JSON list of C-alpha atoms in Angstrom, two decimals:
[
{"chain": "A", "resi": 19, "resn": "ARG", "atom": "CA", "xyz": [20.13, -6.20, -72.24]},
{"chain": "A", "resi": 20, "resn": "LEU", "atom": "CA", "xyz": [17.05, -7.20, -70.45]},
{"chain": "A", "resi": 21, "resn": "SER", "atom": "CA", "xyz": [13.82, -5.01, -70.00]},
{"chain": "A", "resi": 22, "resn": "GLY", "atom": "CA", "xyz": [12.87, -4.16, -66.46]},
{"chain": "A", "resi": 23, "resn": "ASN", "atom": "CA", "xyz": [9.87, -6.26, -66.49]},
{"chain": "A", "resi": 24, "resn": "ARG", "atom": "CA", "xyz": [12.05, -9.23, -67.67]},
{"chain": "A", "resi": 25, "resn": "LYS", "atom": "CA", "xyz": [9.95, -9.83, -70.89]},
{"chain": "A", "resi": 26, "resn": "TYR", "atom": "CA", "xyz": [12.36, -8.71, -73.61]},
{"chain": "A", "resi": 27, "resn": "LEU", "atom": "CA", "xyz": [15.90, -9.11, -74.24]},
{"chain": "A", "resi": 28, "resn": "VAL", "atom": "CA", "xyz": [17.84, -7.02, -76.88]},
{"chain": "A", "resi": 29, "resn": "SER", "atom": "CA", "xyz": [21.31, -7.55, -78.32]},
{"chain": "A", "resi": 30, "resn": "GLY", "atom": "CA", "xyz": [23.77, -5.72, -80.59]},
{"chain": "A", "resi": 31, "resn": "SER", "atom": "CA", "xyz": [26.36, -7.06, -82.92]},
{"chain": "A", "resi": 32, "resn": "ALA", "atom": "CA", "xyz": [29.49, -6.20, -84.65]},
{"chain": "A", "resi": 33, "resn": "ASP", "atom": "CA", "xyz": [27.52, -7.08, -87.97]},
{"chain": "A", "resi": 34, "resn": "CYS", "atom": "CA", "xyz": [25.54, -3.99, -87.03]},
{"chain": "A", "resi": 35, "resn": "SER", "atom": "CA", "xyz": [22.35, -5.64, -86.34]},
{"chain": "A", "resi": 36, "resn": "LEU", "atom": "CA", "xyz": [20.12, -5.70, -83.46]},
{"chain": "A", "resi": 37, "resn": "LYS", "atom": "CA", "xyz": [17.88, -8.72, -82.14]},
{"chain": "A", "resi": 38, "resn": "LEU", "atom": "CA", "xyz": [14.76, -8.37, -80.12]},
{"chain": "A", "resi": 39, "resn": "PHE", "atom": "CA", "xyz": [13.94, -11.56, -78.14]},
{"chain": "A", "resi": 40, "resn": "ASP", "atom": "CA", "xyz": [10.80, -12.60, -76.17]},
{"chain": "A", "resi": 41, "resn": "PHE", "atom": "CA", "xyz": [12.92, -13.38, -73.04]},
{"chain": "A", "resi": 42, "resn": "GLN", "atom": "CA", "xyz": [10.31, -15.43, -71.28]},
{"chain": "A", "resi": 43, "resn": "ASN", "atom": "CA", "xyz": [9.77, -17.83, -74.29]},
{"chain": "A", "resi": 44, "resn": "ARG", "atom": "CA", "xyz": [13.21, -17.73, -75.45]},
{"chain": "A", "resi": 45, "resn": "LYS", "atom": "CA", "xyz": [12.05, -16.91, -79.09]},
{"chain": "A", "resi": 46, "resn": "LEU", "atom": "CA", "xyz": [13.43, -14.35, -81.55]},
{"chain": "A", "resi": 47, "resn": "MET", "atom": "CA", "xyz": [11.01, -11.67, -82.27]},
{"chain": "A", "resi": 48, "resn": "HIS", "atom": "CA", "xyz": [12.76, -9.65, -84.79]},
{"chain": "A", "resi": 49, "resn": "THR", "atom": "CA", "xyz": [16.24, -8.75, -86.36]},
{"chain": "A", "resi": 50, "resn": "PHE", "atom": "CA", "xyz": [16.82, -5.11, -87.13]},
{"chain": "A", "resi": 51, "resn": "HIS", "atom": "CA", "xyz": [19.20, -5.77, -90.23]},
{"chain": "A", "resi": 52, "resn": "ASN", "atom": "CA", "xyz": [21.14, -3.11, -91.84]},
{"chain": "A", "resi": 53, "resn": "ALA", "atom": "CA", "xyz": [18.76, -2.18, -94.39]},
{"chain": "A", "resi": 54, "resn": "HIS", "atom": "CA", "xyz": [19.45, 1.06, -95.99]},
{"chain": "A", "resi": 55, "resn": "LYS", "atom": "CA", "xyz": [19.84, 2.15, -99.57]},
{"chain": "A", "resi": 56, "resn": "GLY", "atom": "CA", "xyz": [22.35, 4.93, -100.27]},
{"chain": "A", "resi": 57, "resn": "ASN", "atom": "CA", "xyz": [21.59, 7.82, -98.08]},
{"chain": "A", "resi": 58, "resn": "THR", "atom": "CA", "xyz": [17.93, 6.89, -97.24]},
{"chain": "A", "resi": 59, "resn": "TYR", "atom": "CA", "xyz": [16.98, 4.80, -94.16]},
{"chain": "A", "resi": 60, "resn": "GLU", "atom": "CA", "xyz": [14.27, 2.20, -94.46]},
{"chain": "A", "resi": 61, "resn": "SER", "atom": "CA", "xyz": [12.10, 1.25, -91.39]},
{"chain": "A", "resi": 62, "resn": "LEU", "atom": "CA", "xyz": [14.50, -1.33, -90.20]},
{"chain": "A", "resi": 63, "resn": "VAL", "atom": "CA", "xyz": [17.72, 0.39, -90.63]},
{"chain": "A", "resi": 64, "resn": "ALA", "atom": "CA", "xyz": [20.34, -0.54, -87.97]},
{"chain": "A", "resi": 65, "resn": "HIS", "atom": "CA", "xyz": [24.03, 0.72, -88.31]},
{"chain": "A", "resi": 66, "resn": "ASN", "atom": "CA", "xyz": [26.36, 0.76, -91.18]},
{"chain": "A", "resi": 67, "resn": "VAL", "atom": "CA", "xyz": [27.88, -2.37, -92.32]},
{"chain": "A", "resi": 68, "resn": "PHE", "atom": "CA", "xyz": [31.43, -1.59, -91.54]},
{"chain": "A", "resi": 69, "resn": "LEU", "atom": "CA", "xyz": [33.01, -3.08, -88.23]},
{"chain": "A", "resi": 70, "resn": "THR", "atom": "CA", "xyz": [33.95, 0.54, -87.32]},
{"chain": "A", "resi": 71, "resn": "ASP", "atom": "CA", "xyz": [30.15, 1.26, -87.16]},
{"chain": "A", "resi": 72, "resn": "ALA", "atom": "CA", "xyz": [29.47, -1.91, -84.97]},
{"chain": "A", "resi": 73, "resn": "VAL", "atom": "CA", "xyz": [26.74, -1.71, -82.37]},
{"chain": "A", "resi": 74, "resn": "LEU", "atom": "CA", "xyz": [28.59, -1.13, -78.92]},
{"chain": "A", "resi": 75, "resn": "THR", "atom": "CA", "xyz": [25.60, -0.77, -76.69]},
{"chain": "A", "resi": 76, "resn": "VAL", "atom": "CA", "xyz": [21.92, -1.35, -76.48]},
{"chain": "A", "resi": 77, "resn": "ALA", "atom": "CA", "xyz": [19.12, -0.62, -74.22]},
{"chain": "A", "resi": 78, "resn": "VAL", "atom": "CA", "xyz": [15.37, -1.67, -73.83]},
{"chain": "A", "resi": 79, "resn": "SER", "atom": "CA", "xyz": [12.78, 0.45, -72.01]},
{"chain": "A", "resi": 80, "resn": "TYR", "atom": "CA", "xyz": [11.37, -0.95, -68.73]},
{"chain": "A", "resi": 81, "resn": "GLU", "atom": "CA", "xyz": [8.25, -2.26, -70.45]},
{"chain": "A", "resi": 82, "resn": "GLY", "atom": "CA", "xyz": [9.95, -3.03, -73.69]},
{"chain": "A", "resi": 83, "resn": "GLU", "atom": "CA", "xyz": [8.11, -0.66, -75.99]},
{"chain": "A", "resi": 84, "resn": "VAL", "atom": "CA", "xyz": [11.25, 1.05, -77.17]},
{"chain": "A", "resi": 85, "resn": "VAL", "atom": "CA", "xyz": [14.85, -0.26, -77.90]},
{"chain": "A", "resi": 86, "resn": "ALA", "atom": "CA", "xyz": [17.83, 1.85, -78.49]},
{"chain": "A", "resi": 87, "resn": "SER", "atom": "CA", "xyz": [21.41, 1.29, -79.86]},
{"chain": "A", "resi": 88, "resn": "GLY", "atom": "CA", "xyz": [24.63, 3.16, -79.77]},
{"chain": "A", "resi": 89, "resn": "SER", "atom": "CA", "xyz": [27.53, 2.75, -82.17]},
{"chain": "A", "resi": 90, "resn": "ARG", "atom": "CA", "xyz": [31.22, 3.13, -82.80]},
{"chain": "A", "resi": 91, "resn": "ASP", "atom": "CA", "xyz": [30.04, 5.64, -85.69]},
{"chain": "A", "resi": 92, "resn": "LYS", "atom": "CA", "xyz": [28.77, 8.02, -82.85]},
{"chain": "A", "resi": 93, "resn": "SER", "atom": "CA", "xyz": [25.02, 7.56, -83.83]},
{"chain": "A", "resi": 94, "resn": "LEU", "atom": "CA", "xyz": [22.14, 6.90, -81.50]},
{"chain": "A", "resi": 95, "resn": "LYS", "atom": "CA", "xyz": [19.23, 5.07, -82.85]},
{"chain": "A", "resi": 96, "resn": "VAL", "atom": "CA", "xyz": [15.84, 4.39, -81.21]},
{"chain": "A", "resi": 97, "resn": "TYR", "atom": "CA", "xyz": [13.22, 1.80, -82.56]},
{"chain": "A", "resi": 98, "resn": "SER", "atom": "CA", "xyz": [9.66, 0.81, -81.72]},
{"chain": "A", "resi": 99, "resn": "SER", "atom": "CA", "xyz": [9.61, -2.81, -80.66]},
{"chain": "A", "resi": 100, "resn": "SER", "atom": "CA", "xyz": [6.02, -3.39, -81.93]},
{"chain": "A", "resi": 101, "resn": "SER", "atom": "CA", "xyz": [6.21, -1.72, -85.41]},
{"chain": "A", "resi": 102, "resn": "TYR", "atom": "CA", "xyz": [10.02, -2.27, -85.65]},
{"chain": "A", "resi": 103, "resn": "LYS", "atom": "CA", "xyz": [10.36, 1.26, -87.23]},
{"chain": "A", "resi": 104, "resn": "ALA", "atom": "CA", "xyz": [13.06, 3.70, -86.36]},
{"chain": "A", "resi": 105, "resn": "LEU", "atom": "CA", "xyz": [11.61, 6.43, -84.31]},
{"chain": "A", "resi": 106, "resn": "ILE", "atom": "CA", "xyz": [14.78, 8.58, -83.79]},
{"chain": "A", "resi": 107, "resn": "ILE", "atom": "CA", "xyz": [17.97, 8.58, -85.60]},
{"chain": "A", "resi": 108, "resn": "LYS", "atom": "CA", "xyz": [20.80, 10.87, -84.37]},
{"chain": "A", "resi": 109, "resn": "PRO", "atom": "CA", "xyz": [23.95, 10.58, -86.35]},
{"chain": "A", "resi": 110, "resn": "ASN", "atom": "CA", "xyz": [27.16, 11.98, -84.82]},
{"chain": "A", "resi": 111, "resn": "TYR", "atom": "CA", "xyz": [25.35, 12.27, -81.59]},
{"chain": "A", "resi": 112, "resn": "HIS", "atom": "CA", "xyz": [28.52, 12.13, -79.40]},
{"chain": "A", "resi": 113, "resn": "ILE", "atom": "CA", "xyz": [31.10, 14.17, -81.43]},
{"chain": "A", "resi": 114, "resn": "GLY", "atom": "CA", "xyz": [33.23, 15.62, -78.67]},
{"chain": "A", "resi": 115, "resn": "ASN", "atom": "CA", "xyz": [32.72, 17.86, -75.88]},
{"chain": "A", "resi": 116, "resn": "GLY", "atom": "CA", "xyz": [33.98, 21.22, -77.22]},
{"chain": "A", "resi": 117, "resn": "ASN", "atom": "CA", "xyz": [37.17, 21.35, -75.26]},
{"chain": "A", "resi": 118, "resn": "GLU", "atom": "CA", "xyz": [39.33, 19.17, -77.46]},
{"chain": "A", "resi": 119, "resn": "PRO", "atom": "CA", "xyz": [42.46, 21.10, -78.66]},
{"chain": "A", "resi": 120, "resn": "ASN", "atom": "CA", "xyz": [41.63, 20.61, -82.44]},
{"chain": "A", "resi": 121, "resn": "THR", "atom": "CA", "xyz": [39.06, 19.44, -84.60]},
{"chain": "A", "resi": 122, "resn": "SER", "atom": "CA", "xyz": [40.80, 16.12, -85.55]},
{"chain": "A", "resi": 123, "resn": "THR", "atom": "CA", "xyz": [40.84, 15.39, -82.02]},
{"chain": "A", "resi": 124, "resn": "ALA", "atom": "CA", "xyz": [37.16, 15.69, -81.76]},
{"chain": "A", "resi": 125, "resn": "ASN", "atom": "CA", "xyz": [36.47, 13.60, -84.75]},
{"chain": "A", "resi": 126, "resn": "LEU", "atom": "CA", "xyz": [38.23, 10.63, -83.14]},
{"chain": "A", "resi": 127, "resn": "LEU", "atom": "CA", "xyz": [35.98, 10.72, -80.12]},
{"chain": "A", "resi": 128, "resn": "GLY", "atom": "CA", "xyz": [32.36, 9.89, -79.58]},
{"chain": "A", "resi": 129, "resn": "PRO", "atom": "CA", "xyz": [31.68, 6.21, -79.92]},
{"chain": "A", "resi": 130, "resn": "ILE", "atom": "CA", "xyz": [28.59, 5.65, -77.78]},
{"chain": "A", "resi": 131, "resn": "SER", "atom": "CA", "xyz": [29.54, 2.99, -75.18]},
{"chain": "A", "resi": 132, "resn": "THR", "atom": "CA", "xyz": [26.56, 2.93, -72.85]},
{"chain": "A", "resi": 133, "resn": "LEU", "atom": "CA", "xyz": [22.75, 3.61, -72.83]},
{"chain": "A", "resi": 134, "resn": "ALA", "atom": "CA", "xyz": [20.14, 3.52, -70.07]},
{"chain": "A", "resi": 135, "resn": "PHE", "atom": "CA", "xyz": [16.35, 4.29, -70.07]},
{"chain": "A", "resi": 136, "resn": "THR", "atom": "CA", "xyz": [14.59, 5.94, -67.09]},
{"chain": "A", "resi": 137, "resn": "LYS", "atom": "CA", "xyz": [11.95, 3.49, -65.66]},
{"chain": "A", "resi": 138, "resn": "ASN", "atom": "CA", "xyz": [9.17, 5.44, -67.27]},
{"chain": "A", "resi": 139, "resn": "GLY", "atom": "CA", "xyz": [10.98, 5.03, -70.63]},
{"chain": "A", "resi": 140, "resn": "ARG", "atom": "CA", "xyz": [10.73, 8.87, -71.27]},
{"chain": "A", "resi": 141, "resn": "TYR", "atom": "CA", "xyz": [14.42, 9.52, -71.15]},
{"chain": "A", "resi": 142, "resn": "LEU", "atom": "CA", "xyz": [17.28, 7.85, -72.75]},
{"chain": "A", "resi": 143, "resn": "VAL", "atom": "CA", "xyz": [20.81, 8.61, -71.14]},
{"chain": "A", "resi": 144, "resn": "SER", "atom": "CA", "xyz": [23.90, 7.99, -73.17]},
{"chain": "A", "resi": 145, "resn": "GLY", "atom": "CA", "xyz": [27.54, 7.99, -72.30]},
{"chain": "A", "resi": 146, "resn": "SER", "atom": "CA", "xyz": [30.64, 8.29, -74.67]},
{"chain": "A", "resi": 147, "resn": "SER", "atom": "CA", "xyz": [34.29, 8.39, -74.90]},
{"chain": "A", "resi": 148, "resn": "ASP", "atom": "CA", "xyz": [33.81, 12.11, -75.98]},
{"chain": "A", "resi": 149, "resn": "GLN", "atom": "CA", "xyz": [33.57, 12.73, -71.93]},
{"chain": "A", "resi": 150, "resn": "THR", "atom": "CA", "xyz": [29.90, 13.57, -72.10]},
{"chain": "A", "resi": 151, "resn": "ILE", "atom": "CA", "xyz": [26.73, 12.16, -70.83]},
{"chain": "A", "resi": 152, "resn": "LYS", "atom": "CA", "xyz": [23.58, 13.12, -72.77]},
{"chain": "A", "resi": 153, "resn": "ILE", "atom": "CA", "xyz": [19.89, 13.04, -72.01]},
{"chain": "A", "resi": 154, "resn": "LEU", "atom": "CA", "xyz": [17.45, 12.42, -74.81]},
{"chain": "A", "resi": 155, "resn": "ASP", "atom": "CA", "xyz": [13.80, 13.05, -74.28]},
{"chain": "A", "resi": 156, "resn": "ILE", "atom": "CA", "xyz": [12.11, 10.23, -76.34]},
{"chain": "A", "resi": 157, "resn": "GLU", "atom": "CA", "xyz": [8.74, 12.41, -76.68]},
{"chain": "A", "resi": 158, "resn": "ASN", "atom": "CA", "xyz": [10.76, 15.47, -77.80]},
{"chain": "A", "resi": 159, "resn": "PRO", "atom": "CA", "xyz": [14.02, 14.22, -79.30]},
{"chain": "A", "resi": 160, "resn": "GLU", "atom": "CA", "xyz": [15.07, 17.84, -80.21]},
{"chain": "A", "resi": 161, "resn": "ALA", "atom": "CA", "xyz": [15.19, 18.94, -76.53]},
{"chain": "A", "resi": 162, "resn": "GLU", "atom": "CA", "xyz": [18.33, 17.16, -75.53]},
{"chain": "A", "resi": 163, "resn": "ARG", "atom": "CA", "xyz": [20.42, 17.86, -72.55]},
{"chain": "A", "resi": 164, "resn": "ASN", "atom": "CA", "xyz": [24.10, 17.48, -71.91]},
{"chain": "A", "resi": 165, "resn": "PHE", "atom": "CA", "xyz": [25.82, 16.97, -68.56]},
{"chain": "A", "resi": 166, "resn": "GLY", "atom": "CA", "xyz": [29.00, 18.10, -70.18]},
{"chain": "A", "resi": 167, "resn": "VAL", "atom": "CA", "xyz": [32.55, 16.88, -69.36]},
{"chain": "A", "resi": 168, "resn": "VAL", "atom": "CA", "xyz": [32.05, 14.07, -66.64]},
{"chain": "A", "resi": 169, "resn": "HIS", "atom": "CA", "xyz": [34.88, 11.53, -67.03]},
{"chain": "A", "resi": 170, "resn": "ASP", "atom": "CA", "xyz": [37.80, 10.69, -69.13]},
{"chain": "A", "resi": 171, "resn": "GLY", "atom": "CA", "xyz": [35.28, 8.53, -71.04]},
{"chain": "A", "resi": 172, "resn": "CYS", "atom": "CA", "xyz": [31.81, 7.33, -69.86]},
{"chain": "A", "resi": 173, "resn": "LEU", "atom": "CA", "xyz": [31.87, 3.38, -70.16]},
{"chain": "A", "resi": 174, "resn": "VAL", "atom": "CA", "xyz": [28.83, 2.54, -68.05]},
{"chain": "A", "resi": 175, "resn": "LEU", "atom": "CA", "xyz": [25.42, 4.01, -66.83]},
{"chain": "A", "resi": 176, "resn": "SER", "atom": "CA", "xyz": [22.76, 2.89, -64.43]},
{"chain": "A", "resi": 177, "resn": "PHE", "atom": "CA", "xyz": [19.79, 4.17, -62.71]},
{"chain": "A", "resi": 178, "resn": "LEU", "atom": "CA", "xyz": [19.30, 3.37, -58.99]},
{"chain": "A", "resi": 179, "resn": "SER", "atom": "CA", "xyz": [15.61, 2.34, -58.60]},
{"chain": "A", "resi": 180, "resn": "ASN", "atom": "CA", "xyz": [13.59, 2.88, -55.27]}
]
């Protein structure tokens, strides 16, 4: 995905890595490898190594300061594009909308399929097959908002700019 200022490009992969490119110069700036040991995350952690945890969607803020990824493992991760450190890690961010008939159904739902930053980069909106859209405040990640049930599954999000 290309940043709004057209300076940065971020990509995600089935190998659970993210790549950040200088779009104007067509150069790779950094690869966020799967770099965790056991249950601890190191600064460049991406998603788990299994294909079931592949990165499904990426987003980059308008100015390119922050990149985000959503995964089949239902996790959401946000990174600094300058320090390359993980800023926010939300495991099981999308785990159902609470209206599933049983918990086994809820556990099957939730891969994050789409991400979008607001133009000012403060909010990250995510959509999932768990039928919800969530808003994450980057400056206050504990203050998340949920739109609740919106679709059979949200596949694409976008903001209109004026």
